Coordinates of C-alpha atoms and ligand atoms in Angstrom, one line a residue:
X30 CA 9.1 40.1 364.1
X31 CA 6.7 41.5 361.2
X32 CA 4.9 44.7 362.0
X33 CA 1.3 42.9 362.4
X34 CA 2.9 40.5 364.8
X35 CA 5.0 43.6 366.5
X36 CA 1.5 45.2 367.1
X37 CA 0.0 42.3 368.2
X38 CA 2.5 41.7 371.1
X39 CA 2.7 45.4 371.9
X40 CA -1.3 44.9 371.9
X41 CA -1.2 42.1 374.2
X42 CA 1.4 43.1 376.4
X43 CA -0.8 46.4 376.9
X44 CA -4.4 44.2 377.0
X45 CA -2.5 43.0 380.5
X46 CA -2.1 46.4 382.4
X47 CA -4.7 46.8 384.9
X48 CA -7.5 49.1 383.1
X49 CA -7.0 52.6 385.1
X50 CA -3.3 52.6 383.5
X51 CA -3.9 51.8 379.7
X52 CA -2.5 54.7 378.0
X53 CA -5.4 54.5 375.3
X54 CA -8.7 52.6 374.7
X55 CA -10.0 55.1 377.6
X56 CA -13.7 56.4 377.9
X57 CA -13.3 59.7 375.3
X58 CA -10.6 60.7 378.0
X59 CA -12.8 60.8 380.9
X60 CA -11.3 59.2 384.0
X61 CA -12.3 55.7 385.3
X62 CA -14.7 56.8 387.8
X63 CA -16.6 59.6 385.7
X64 CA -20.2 58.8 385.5
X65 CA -21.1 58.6 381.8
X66 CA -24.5 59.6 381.1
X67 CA -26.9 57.8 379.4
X68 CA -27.7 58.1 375.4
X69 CA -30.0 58.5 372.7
X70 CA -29.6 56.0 369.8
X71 CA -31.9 54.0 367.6
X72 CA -32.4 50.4 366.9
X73 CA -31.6 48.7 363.7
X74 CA -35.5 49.1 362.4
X75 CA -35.0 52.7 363.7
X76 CA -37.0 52.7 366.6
X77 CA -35.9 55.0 369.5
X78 CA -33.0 53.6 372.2
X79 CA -31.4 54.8 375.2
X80 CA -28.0 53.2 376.0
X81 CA -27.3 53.1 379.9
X82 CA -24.7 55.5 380.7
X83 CA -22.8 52.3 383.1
X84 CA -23.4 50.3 380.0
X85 CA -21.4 52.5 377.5
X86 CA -18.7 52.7 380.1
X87 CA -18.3 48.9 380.9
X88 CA -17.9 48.7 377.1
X89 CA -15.4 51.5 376.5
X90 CA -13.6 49.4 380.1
X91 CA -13.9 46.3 377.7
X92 CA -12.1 48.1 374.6
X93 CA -8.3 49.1 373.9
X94 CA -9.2 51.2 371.5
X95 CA -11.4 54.9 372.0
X96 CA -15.2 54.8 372.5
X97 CA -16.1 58.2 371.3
X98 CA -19.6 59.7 372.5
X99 CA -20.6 63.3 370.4
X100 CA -19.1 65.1 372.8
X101 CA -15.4 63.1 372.9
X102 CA -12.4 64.8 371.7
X103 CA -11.8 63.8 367.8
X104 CA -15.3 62.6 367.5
X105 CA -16.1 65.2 364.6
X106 CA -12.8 64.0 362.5
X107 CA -13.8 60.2 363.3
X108 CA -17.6 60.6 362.0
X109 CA -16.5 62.3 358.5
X110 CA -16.5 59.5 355.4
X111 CA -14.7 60.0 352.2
X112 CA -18.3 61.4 351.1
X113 CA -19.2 64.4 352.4
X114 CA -22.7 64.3 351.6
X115 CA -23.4 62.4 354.6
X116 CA -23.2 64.0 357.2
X117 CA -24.6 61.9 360.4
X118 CA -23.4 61.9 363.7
X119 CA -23.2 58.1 365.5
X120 CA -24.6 57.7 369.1
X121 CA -21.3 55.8 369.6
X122 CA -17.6 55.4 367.2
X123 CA -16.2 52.4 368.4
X124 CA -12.4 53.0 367.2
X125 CA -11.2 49.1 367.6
X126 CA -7.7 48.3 367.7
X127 CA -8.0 44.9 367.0
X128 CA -10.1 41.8 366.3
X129 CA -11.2 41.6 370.6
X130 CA -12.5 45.3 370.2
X131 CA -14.1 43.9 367.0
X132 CA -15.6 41.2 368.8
X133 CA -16.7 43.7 372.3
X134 CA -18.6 46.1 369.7
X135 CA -20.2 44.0 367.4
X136 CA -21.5 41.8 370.7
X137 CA -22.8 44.8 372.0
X138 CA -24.6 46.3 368.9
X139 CA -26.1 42.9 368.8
X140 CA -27.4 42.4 372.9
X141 CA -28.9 46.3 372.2
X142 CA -30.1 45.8 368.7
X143 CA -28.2 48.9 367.5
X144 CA -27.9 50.1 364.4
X145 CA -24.7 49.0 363.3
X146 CA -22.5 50.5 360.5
X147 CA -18.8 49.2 359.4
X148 CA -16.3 51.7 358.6
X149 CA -13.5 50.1 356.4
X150 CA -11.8 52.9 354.3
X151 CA -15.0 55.2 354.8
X152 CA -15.0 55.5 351.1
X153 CA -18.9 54.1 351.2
X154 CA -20.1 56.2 347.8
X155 CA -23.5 56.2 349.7
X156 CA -22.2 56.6 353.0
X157 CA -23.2 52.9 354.5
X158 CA -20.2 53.3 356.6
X159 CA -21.7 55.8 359.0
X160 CA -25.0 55.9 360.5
X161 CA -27.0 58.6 362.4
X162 CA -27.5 57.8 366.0
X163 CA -26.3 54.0 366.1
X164 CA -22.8 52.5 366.6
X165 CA -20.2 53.4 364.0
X166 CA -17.5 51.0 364.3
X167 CA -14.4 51.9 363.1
X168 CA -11.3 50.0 361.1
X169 CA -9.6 53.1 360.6
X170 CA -7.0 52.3 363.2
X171 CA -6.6 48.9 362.1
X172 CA -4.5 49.8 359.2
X173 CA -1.5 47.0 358.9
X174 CA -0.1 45.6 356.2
X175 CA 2.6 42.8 355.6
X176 CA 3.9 40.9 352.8
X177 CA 6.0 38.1 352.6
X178 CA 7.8 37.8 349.8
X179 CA 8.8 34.1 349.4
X180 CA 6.0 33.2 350.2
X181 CA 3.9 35.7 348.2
X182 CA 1.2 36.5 350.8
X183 CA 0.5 40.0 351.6
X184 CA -1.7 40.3 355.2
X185 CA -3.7 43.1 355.8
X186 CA -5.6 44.4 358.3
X187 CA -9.6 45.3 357.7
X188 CA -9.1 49.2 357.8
X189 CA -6.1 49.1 355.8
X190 CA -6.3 51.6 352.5
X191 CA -5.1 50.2 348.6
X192 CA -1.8 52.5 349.3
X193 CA -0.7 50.0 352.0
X194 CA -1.3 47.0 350.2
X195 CA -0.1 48.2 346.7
X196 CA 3.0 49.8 348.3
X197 CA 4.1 46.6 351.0
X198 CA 4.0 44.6 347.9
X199 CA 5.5 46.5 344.9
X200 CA 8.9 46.8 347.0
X201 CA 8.8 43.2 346.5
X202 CA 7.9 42.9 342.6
X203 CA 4.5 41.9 343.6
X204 CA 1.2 43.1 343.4
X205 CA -2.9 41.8 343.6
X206 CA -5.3 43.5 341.9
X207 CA -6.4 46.9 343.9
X208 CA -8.5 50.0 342.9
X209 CA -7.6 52.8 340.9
X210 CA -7.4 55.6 343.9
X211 CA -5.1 54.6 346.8
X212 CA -6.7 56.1 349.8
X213 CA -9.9 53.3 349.4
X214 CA -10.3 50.8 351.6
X215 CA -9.0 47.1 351.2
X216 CA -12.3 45.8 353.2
X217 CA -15.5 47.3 351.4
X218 CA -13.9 47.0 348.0
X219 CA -12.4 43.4 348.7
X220 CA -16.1 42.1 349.9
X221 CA -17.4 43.7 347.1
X222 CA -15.6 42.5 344.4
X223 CA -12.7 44.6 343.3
X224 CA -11.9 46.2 339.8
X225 CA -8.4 47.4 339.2
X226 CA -5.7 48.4 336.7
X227 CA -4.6 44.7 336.5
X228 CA -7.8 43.0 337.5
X229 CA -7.9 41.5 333.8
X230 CA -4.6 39.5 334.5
X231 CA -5.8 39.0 338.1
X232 CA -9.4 39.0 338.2
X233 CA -11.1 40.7 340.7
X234 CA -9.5 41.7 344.5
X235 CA -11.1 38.9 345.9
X236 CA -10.5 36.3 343.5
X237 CA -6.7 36.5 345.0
X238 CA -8.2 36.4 348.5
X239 CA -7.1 32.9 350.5
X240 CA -8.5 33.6 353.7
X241 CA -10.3 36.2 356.3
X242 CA -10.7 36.1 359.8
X243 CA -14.1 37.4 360.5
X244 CA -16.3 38.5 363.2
X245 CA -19.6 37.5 363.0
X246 CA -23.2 38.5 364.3
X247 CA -22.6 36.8 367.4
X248 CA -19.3 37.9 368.1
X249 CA -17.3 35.0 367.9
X250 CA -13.9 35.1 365.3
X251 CA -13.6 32.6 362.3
X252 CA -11.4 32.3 359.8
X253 CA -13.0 31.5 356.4
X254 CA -10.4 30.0 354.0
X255 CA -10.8 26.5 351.2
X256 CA -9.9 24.7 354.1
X257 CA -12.3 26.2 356.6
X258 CA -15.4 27.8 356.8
X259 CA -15.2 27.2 352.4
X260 CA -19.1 28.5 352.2
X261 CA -18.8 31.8 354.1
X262 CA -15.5 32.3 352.0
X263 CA -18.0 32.0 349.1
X264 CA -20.0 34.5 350.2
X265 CA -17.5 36.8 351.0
X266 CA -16.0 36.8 347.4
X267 CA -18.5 39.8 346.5
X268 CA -21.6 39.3 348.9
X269 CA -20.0 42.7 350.7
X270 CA -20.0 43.5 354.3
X271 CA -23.2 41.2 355.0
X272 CA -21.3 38.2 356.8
X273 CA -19.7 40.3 359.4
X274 CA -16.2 42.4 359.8
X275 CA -13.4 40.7 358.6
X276 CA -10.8 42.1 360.8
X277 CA -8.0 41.2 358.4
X278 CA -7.2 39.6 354.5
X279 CA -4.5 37.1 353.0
X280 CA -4.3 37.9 349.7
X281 CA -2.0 35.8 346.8
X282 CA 0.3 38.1 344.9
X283 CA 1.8 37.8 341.8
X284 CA 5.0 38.7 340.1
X285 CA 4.6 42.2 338.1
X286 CA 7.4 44.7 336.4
X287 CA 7.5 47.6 339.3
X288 CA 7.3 50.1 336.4
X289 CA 4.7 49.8 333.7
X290 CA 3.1 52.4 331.4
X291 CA 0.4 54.3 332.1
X292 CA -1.4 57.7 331.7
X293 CA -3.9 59.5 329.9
X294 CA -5.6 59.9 326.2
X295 CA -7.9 62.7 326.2
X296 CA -10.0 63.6 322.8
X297 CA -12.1 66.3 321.8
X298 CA -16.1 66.3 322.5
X299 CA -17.0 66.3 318.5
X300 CA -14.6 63.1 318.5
X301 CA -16.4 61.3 321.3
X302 CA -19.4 60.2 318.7
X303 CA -16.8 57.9 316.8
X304 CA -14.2 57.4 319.4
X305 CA -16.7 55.5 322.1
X306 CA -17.4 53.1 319.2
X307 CA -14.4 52.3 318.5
X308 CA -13.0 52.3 322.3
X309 CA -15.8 49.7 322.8
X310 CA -15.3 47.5 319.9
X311 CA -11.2 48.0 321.0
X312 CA -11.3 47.1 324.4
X313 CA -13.6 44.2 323.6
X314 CA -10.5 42.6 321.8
X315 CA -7.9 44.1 324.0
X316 CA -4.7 42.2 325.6
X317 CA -5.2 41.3 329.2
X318 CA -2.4 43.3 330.0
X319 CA -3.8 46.7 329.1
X320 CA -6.6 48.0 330.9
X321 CA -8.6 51.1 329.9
X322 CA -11.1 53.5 332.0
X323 CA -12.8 55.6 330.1
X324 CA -14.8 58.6 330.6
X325 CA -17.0 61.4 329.1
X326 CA -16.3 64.5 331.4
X327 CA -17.9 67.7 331.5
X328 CA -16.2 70.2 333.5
X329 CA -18.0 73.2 335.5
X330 CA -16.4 75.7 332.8
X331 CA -18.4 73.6 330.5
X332 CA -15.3 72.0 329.0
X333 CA -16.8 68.5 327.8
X334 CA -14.1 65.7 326.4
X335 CA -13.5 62.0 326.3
X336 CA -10.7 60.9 328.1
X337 CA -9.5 56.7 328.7
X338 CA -7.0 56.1 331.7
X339 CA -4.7 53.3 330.4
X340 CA -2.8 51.0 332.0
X341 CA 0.1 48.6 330.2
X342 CA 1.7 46.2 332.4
X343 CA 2.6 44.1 329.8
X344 CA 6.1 44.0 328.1
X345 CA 7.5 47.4 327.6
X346 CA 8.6 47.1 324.2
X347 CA 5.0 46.5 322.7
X348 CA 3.4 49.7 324.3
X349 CA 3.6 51.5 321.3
X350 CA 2.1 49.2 318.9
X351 CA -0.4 47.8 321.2
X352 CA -1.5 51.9 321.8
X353 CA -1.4 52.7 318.2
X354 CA -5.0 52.1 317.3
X355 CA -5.9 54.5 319.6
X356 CA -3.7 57.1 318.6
X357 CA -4.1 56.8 315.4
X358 CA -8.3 56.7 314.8
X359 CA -8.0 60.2 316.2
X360 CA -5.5 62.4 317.4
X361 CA -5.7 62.5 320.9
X362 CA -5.7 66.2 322.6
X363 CA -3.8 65.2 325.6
X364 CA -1.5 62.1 325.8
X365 CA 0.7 61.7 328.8
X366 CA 1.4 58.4 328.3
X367 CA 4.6 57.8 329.9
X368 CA 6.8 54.6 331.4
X369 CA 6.0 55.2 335.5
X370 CA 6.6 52.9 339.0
X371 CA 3.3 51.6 339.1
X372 CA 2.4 52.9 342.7
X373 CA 2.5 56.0 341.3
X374 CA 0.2 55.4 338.8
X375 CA -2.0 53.8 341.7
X376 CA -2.0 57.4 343.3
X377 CA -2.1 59.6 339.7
X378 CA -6.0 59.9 340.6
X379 CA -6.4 60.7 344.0
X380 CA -6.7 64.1 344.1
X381 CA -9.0 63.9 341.4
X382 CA -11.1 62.0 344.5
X383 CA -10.7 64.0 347.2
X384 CA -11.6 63.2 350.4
X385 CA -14.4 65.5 352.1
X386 CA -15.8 66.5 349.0
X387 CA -19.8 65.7 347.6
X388 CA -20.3 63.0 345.3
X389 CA -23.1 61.3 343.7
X390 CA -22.6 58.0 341.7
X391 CA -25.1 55.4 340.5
X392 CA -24.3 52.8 338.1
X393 CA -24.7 48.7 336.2
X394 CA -23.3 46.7 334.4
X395 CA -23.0 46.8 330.6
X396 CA -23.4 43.4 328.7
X397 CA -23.4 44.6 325.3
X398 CA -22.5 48.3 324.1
X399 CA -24.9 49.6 321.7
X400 CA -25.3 52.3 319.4
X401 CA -28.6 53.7 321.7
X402 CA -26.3 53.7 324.4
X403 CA -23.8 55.6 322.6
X404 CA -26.5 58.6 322.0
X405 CA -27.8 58.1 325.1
X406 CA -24.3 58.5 326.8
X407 CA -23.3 61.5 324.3
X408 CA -26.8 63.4 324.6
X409 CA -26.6 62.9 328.6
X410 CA -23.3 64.8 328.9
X411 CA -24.0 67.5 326.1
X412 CA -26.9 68.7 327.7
X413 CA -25.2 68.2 331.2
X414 CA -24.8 72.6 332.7
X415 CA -24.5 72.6 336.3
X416 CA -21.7 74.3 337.9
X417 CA -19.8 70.9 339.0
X418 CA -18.2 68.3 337.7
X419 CA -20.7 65.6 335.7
X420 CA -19.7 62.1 334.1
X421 CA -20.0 58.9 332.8
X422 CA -17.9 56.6 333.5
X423 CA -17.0 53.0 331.2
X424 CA -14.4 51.3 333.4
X425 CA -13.3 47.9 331.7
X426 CA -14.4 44.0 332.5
X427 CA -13.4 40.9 330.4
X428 CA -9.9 38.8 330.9
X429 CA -9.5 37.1 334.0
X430 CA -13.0 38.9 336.1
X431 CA -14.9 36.3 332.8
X432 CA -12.7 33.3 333.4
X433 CA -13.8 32.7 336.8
X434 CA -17.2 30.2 336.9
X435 CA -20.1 32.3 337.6
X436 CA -20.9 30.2 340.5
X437 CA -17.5 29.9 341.7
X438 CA -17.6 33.2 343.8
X439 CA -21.0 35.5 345.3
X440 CA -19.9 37.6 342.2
X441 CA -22.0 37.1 339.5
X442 CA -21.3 40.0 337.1
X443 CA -18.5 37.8 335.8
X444 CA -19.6 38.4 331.8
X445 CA -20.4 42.1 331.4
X446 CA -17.2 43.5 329.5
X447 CA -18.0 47.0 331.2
X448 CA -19.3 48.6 334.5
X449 CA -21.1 52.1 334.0
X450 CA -21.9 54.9 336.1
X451 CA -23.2 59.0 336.4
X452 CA -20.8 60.8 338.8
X453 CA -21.1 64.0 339.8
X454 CA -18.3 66.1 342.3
X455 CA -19.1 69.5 344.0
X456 CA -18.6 71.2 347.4
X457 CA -21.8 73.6 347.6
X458 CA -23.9 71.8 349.9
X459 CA -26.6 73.8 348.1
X460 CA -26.1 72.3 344.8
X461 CA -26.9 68.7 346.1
X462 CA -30.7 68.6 345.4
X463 CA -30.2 69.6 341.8
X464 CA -26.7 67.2 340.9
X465 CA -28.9 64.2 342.8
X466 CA -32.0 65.3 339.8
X467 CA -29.5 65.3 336.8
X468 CA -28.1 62.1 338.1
X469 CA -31.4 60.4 338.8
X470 CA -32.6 61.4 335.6
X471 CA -30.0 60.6 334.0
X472 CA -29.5 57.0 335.0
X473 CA -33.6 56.7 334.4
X474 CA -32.2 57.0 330.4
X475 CA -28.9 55.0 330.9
X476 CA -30.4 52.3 333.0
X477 CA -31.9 50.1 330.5
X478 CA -28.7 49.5 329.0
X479 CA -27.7 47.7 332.1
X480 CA -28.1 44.5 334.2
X481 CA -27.3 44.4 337.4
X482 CA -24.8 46.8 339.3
X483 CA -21.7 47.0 341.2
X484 CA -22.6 46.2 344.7
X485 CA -19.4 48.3 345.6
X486 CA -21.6 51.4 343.9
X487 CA -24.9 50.9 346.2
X488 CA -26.9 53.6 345.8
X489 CA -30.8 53.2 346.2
X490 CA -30.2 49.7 344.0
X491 CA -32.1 47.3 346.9
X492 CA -34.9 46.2 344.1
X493 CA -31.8 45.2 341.8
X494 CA -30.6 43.1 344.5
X495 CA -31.5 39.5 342.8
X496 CA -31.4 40.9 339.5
X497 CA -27.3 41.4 340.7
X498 CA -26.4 37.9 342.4
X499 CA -28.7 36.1 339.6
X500 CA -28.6 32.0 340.1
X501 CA -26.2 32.9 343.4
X502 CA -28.9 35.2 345.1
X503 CA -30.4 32.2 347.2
X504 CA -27.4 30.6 348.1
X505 CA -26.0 34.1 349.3
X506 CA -30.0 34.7 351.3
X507 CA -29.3 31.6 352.7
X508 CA -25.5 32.2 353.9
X509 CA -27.3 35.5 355.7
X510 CA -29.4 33.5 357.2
X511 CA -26.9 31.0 358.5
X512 CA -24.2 34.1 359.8
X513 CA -26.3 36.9 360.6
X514 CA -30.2 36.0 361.2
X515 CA -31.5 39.0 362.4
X516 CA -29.5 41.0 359.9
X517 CA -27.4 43.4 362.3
X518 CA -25.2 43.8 359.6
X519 CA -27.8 45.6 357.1
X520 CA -25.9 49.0 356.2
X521 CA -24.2 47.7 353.1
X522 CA -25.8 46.1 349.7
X523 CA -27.7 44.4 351.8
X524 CA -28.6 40.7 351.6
X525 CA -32.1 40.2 353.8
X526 CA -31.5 36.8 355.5
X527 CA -33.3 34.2 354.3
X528 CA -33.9 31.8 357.2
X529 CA -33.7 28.1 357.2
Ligands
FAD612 C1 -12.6 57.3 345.1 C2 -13.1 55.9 344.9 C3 -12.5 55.1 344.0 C4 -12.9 53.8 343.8 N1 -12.3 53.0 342.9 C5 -12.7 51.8 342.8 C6 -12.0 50.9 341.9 O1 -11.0 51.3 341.3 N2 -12.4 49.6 341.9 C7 -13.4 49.1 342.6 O2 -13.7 47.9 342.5 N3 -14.1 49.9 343.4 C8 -13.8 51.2 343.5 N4 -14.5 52.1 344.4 C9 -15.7 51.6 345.1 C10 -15.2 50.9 346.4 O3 -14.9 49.6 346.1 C11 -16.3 51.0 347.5 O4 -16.6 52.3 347.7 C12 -15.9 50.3 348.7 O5 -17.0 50.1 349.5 C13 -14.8 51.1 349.5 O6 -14.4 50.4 350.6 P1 -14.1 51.1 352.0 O7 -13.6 50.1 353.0 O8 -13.3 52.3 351.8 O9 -15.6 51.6 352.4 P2 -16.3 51.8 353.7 O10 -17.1 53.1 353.5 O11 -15.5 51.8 354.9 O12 -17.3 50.6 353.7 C14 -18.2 50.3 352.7 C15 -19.0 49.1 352.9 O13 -18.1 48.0 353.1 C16 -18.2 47.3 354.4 N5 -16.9 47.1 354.9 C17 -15.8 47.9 354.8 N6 -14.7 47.3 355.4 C18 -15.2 46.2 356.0 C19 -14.6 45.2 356.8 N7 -13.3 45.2 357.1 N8 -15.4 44.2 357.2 C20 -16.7 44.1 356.9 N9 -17.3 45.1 356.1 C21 -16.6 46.1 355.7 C22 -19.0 48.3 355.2 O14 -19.9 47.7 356.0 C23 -19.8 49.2 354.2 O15 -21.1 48.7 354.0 C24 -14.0 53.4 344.6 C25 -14.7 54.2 345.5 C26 -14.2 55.5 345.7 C27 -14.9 56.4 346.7

């Protein structure tokens, strides 16, 4: 039996216990008969709410997995996100266990008009995962992950992180595009698009999804797949979390070498002037088999270098001469480009993204490198002097994400060879009003070099919305409007509903 299925039958087995004995899924560990009290939440338009106390309990009754109220044992651990400059504190963390807790939470956000927020991975770079005061419903135990290997089909839950995915299927010689830090989620980056070290063999995350089961507005489960539901799979493919909670993702894998090369080339700040032309002109012409992140980095010891993660999965024996123009136009200060399992490489930046830290990132899409972007880049990060980490990040598009039809998928940024973005990294809380004016500032200059933006980056991007989705913004308004009228699901890149 697979370890999904395992789960399932343990689940079901459990689901047929009379209530008082369920080992889990319990009130915040209050017994049956406790009287809950009643509580303060909003609505989704963020008017004032107060949930009935016998409500709340007939829906923590209805639910295998914890209801957590503020005061509930391992609320405070359940409320933190990746980002840990959002710092809100739900009315009510519905931890689901499966698709029927899905399906009790998202029915009773709706019949209360709650404000509703999805927590996939938590790793929300503007914190849409959690909301202050409404229902924060919860993934994070919903972490499975299966692949079969003949078949070449990895299944995986709707909480489950990159890790799981990436490591179920390497075992096996396989892999689907994933993220570049392993402790993301699979959901939000999935419905978002999804960039990744082999994304330009692959194409995007969801490009190599076949189907979803879903929970929409109302409640009710649907699997969206090209045989069913072919629309809402549509939207799905990079309209985000605006269609509902998919509770889990079949995903088509492909045969890779387990160990490729990877690692870093670092060059000095007085090379960066020539060495971003010539990485942009380079990765413009690149093999679809390398894939190169680059970054300009200024340190808070006011260290400032250019640096470009690589990625080779191609054959082995042609690392060296398909690396050699970028060793050679300058010398690289650091260069640990070595032969590594590729999981590893997978994980080689997660500490640099810590969870619980402060972050700040806003970003779009680069159609055409120029030399005003260039200076504008170069100036942006020379004059950069706060005491935390500031940066601008190029990561790569082209191959495969520019072969699929712009109209084939909600993703429309098929054609821009690079995605672009200020981050920023601290702890201070105290810091946060002057890294969010440097950023903001800064992306004032940068931004005209863009179109559009990585709905996966949301910031405060809601007017660049259209601008985003291009000719597929109507047909993705529309979709809304068809799943989720009243827009319950509005704590993402949102999508207003446009109605019929
Ligand atoms: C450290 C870090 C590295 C990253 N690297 C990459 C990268 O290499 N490539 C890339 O493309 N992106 C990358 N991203 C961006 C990433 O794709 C988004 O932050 C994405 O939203 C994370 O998904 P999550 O499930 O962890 O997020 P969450 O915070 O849980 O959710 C984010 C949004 O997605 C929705 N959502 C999440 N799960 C579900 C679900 N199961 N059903 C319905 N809606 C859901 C939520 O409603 C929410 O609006 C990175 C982000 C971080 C923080």
């Amino acid at each position: 039996m697979s370890v999904i299925k395992r789960r399932q039958f343990v689940r079901t087995a459990l689901a047929a216990l009379p209530a008082a004995t369920l080992p889990f899924g319990k009130l915040f560990a209050a017994s049956a008969s406790a009287t809950v009290e009643d509580v303060e939440a909003v609505t989704n338009d963020g008017k004032q709410l107060v949930l009935k106390g016998a409500d709340v309990k007939d829906l923590a009754a209805r639910m295998r997995g914890e209801l957590l109220l503020r005061n509930s044992a391992g609320y405070d651990g359940a409320r933190r996100i990746w980002n840990a400059a959002f710092d809100r504190h739900p009315a009510l963390i519905a931890r689901c266990s499966g698709a029927a807790d899905v399906m009790e939470a998202v029915k009773f956000a709706a019949a209360n008009q709650l404000l509703l927020a999805v927590r996939g991975g938590g790793h929300s770079l503007s914190g849409q995962s959690v909301c202050e005061k409404g229902l924060m419903l919860d993934l994070s135990q919903m972490n499975g992950a299966h692949v079969d290997p003949v078949k070449r089909i990895a299944t995986i839950e709707g909480g489950a992180l990159l890790g799981a995915l990436d490591r179920e299927s390497l075992v096996h010689g396989l892999a689907t595009t994933a993220g570049t830090v392993s402790h993301t989620g699979v959901g939000g980056l999935t419905l978002g698009g999804g960039f990744g070290r082999l994304g330009r063999r692959f194409g995007l995350t969801c490009d190599n999804v076949r189907s979803i089961d879903l929970i929409t507005a109302d409640g009710k489960f649907v699997t969206a797949s090209a045989s069913q539901n072919k629309d809402l799979l549509w939207g799905l493919r990079g309209g985000g979390g605006n269609f509902g909670v998919a509770t889990s993702f079949e995903f088509q894998l492909h045969p890779v070498d387990p160990i490729m090369v990877g690692g870093e080339l670092a060059y000095s700040f007085a090379d960066a002037p020539d060495m971003l032309k010539f990485f942009f002109d380079f990765a413009m012409q690149a093999p679809d088999d390398l894939n190169l992140d680059a970054s300009l980095v200024r340190l808070p010891n006011d260290v400032r270098f250019f640096t470009i993660d690589v990625c080779y999965s191609g054959p082995r024996g042609n690392v060296d001469k398909v690396l050699a123009p970028l060793r050679s136009f300058r010398k690289p200060i650091r260069d640990t480009i070595a032969t590594v399992p590729y999981v590893q490489l997978q994980a080689s930046g997660d500490e640099g993204a810590a969870v619980g830290r402060r972050y700040y990132i806003k970003g779009g899409f680069v159609q055409q490198p120029s030399q005003g972007l260039i200076d504008t880049m170069l100036a942006t990060i020379a004059e950069a002097n706060l005491p935390v980490v500031q940066a601008i990040a190029m990561p790569q598009g082209g191959g495969a994400y520019a072969r699929v039809k712009v109209d084939a998928t909600a993703f429309a940024q098929r054609a821009a060879p690079f995605n672009l973005f200020v981050f920023s990294a601290w702890d201070d809380a105290a810091q946060g009003d002057a890294v969010g004016n440097w950023a903001r500032t800064s992306w004032k200059k940068l931004e005209p070099h863009t179109r559009g933006f990585y709905v996966n980056e949301f910031n405060d991007d809601a007017h660049r919305m259209r601008e985003t989705y291009g000719g597929n913004y109507d047909r993705l308004a529309a979709l809304k409007g068809k799943f989720d009228p009243n827009n319950l699901f509005r704590m993402n890149a949102n999508v207003p509903p446009k109605r019929a």
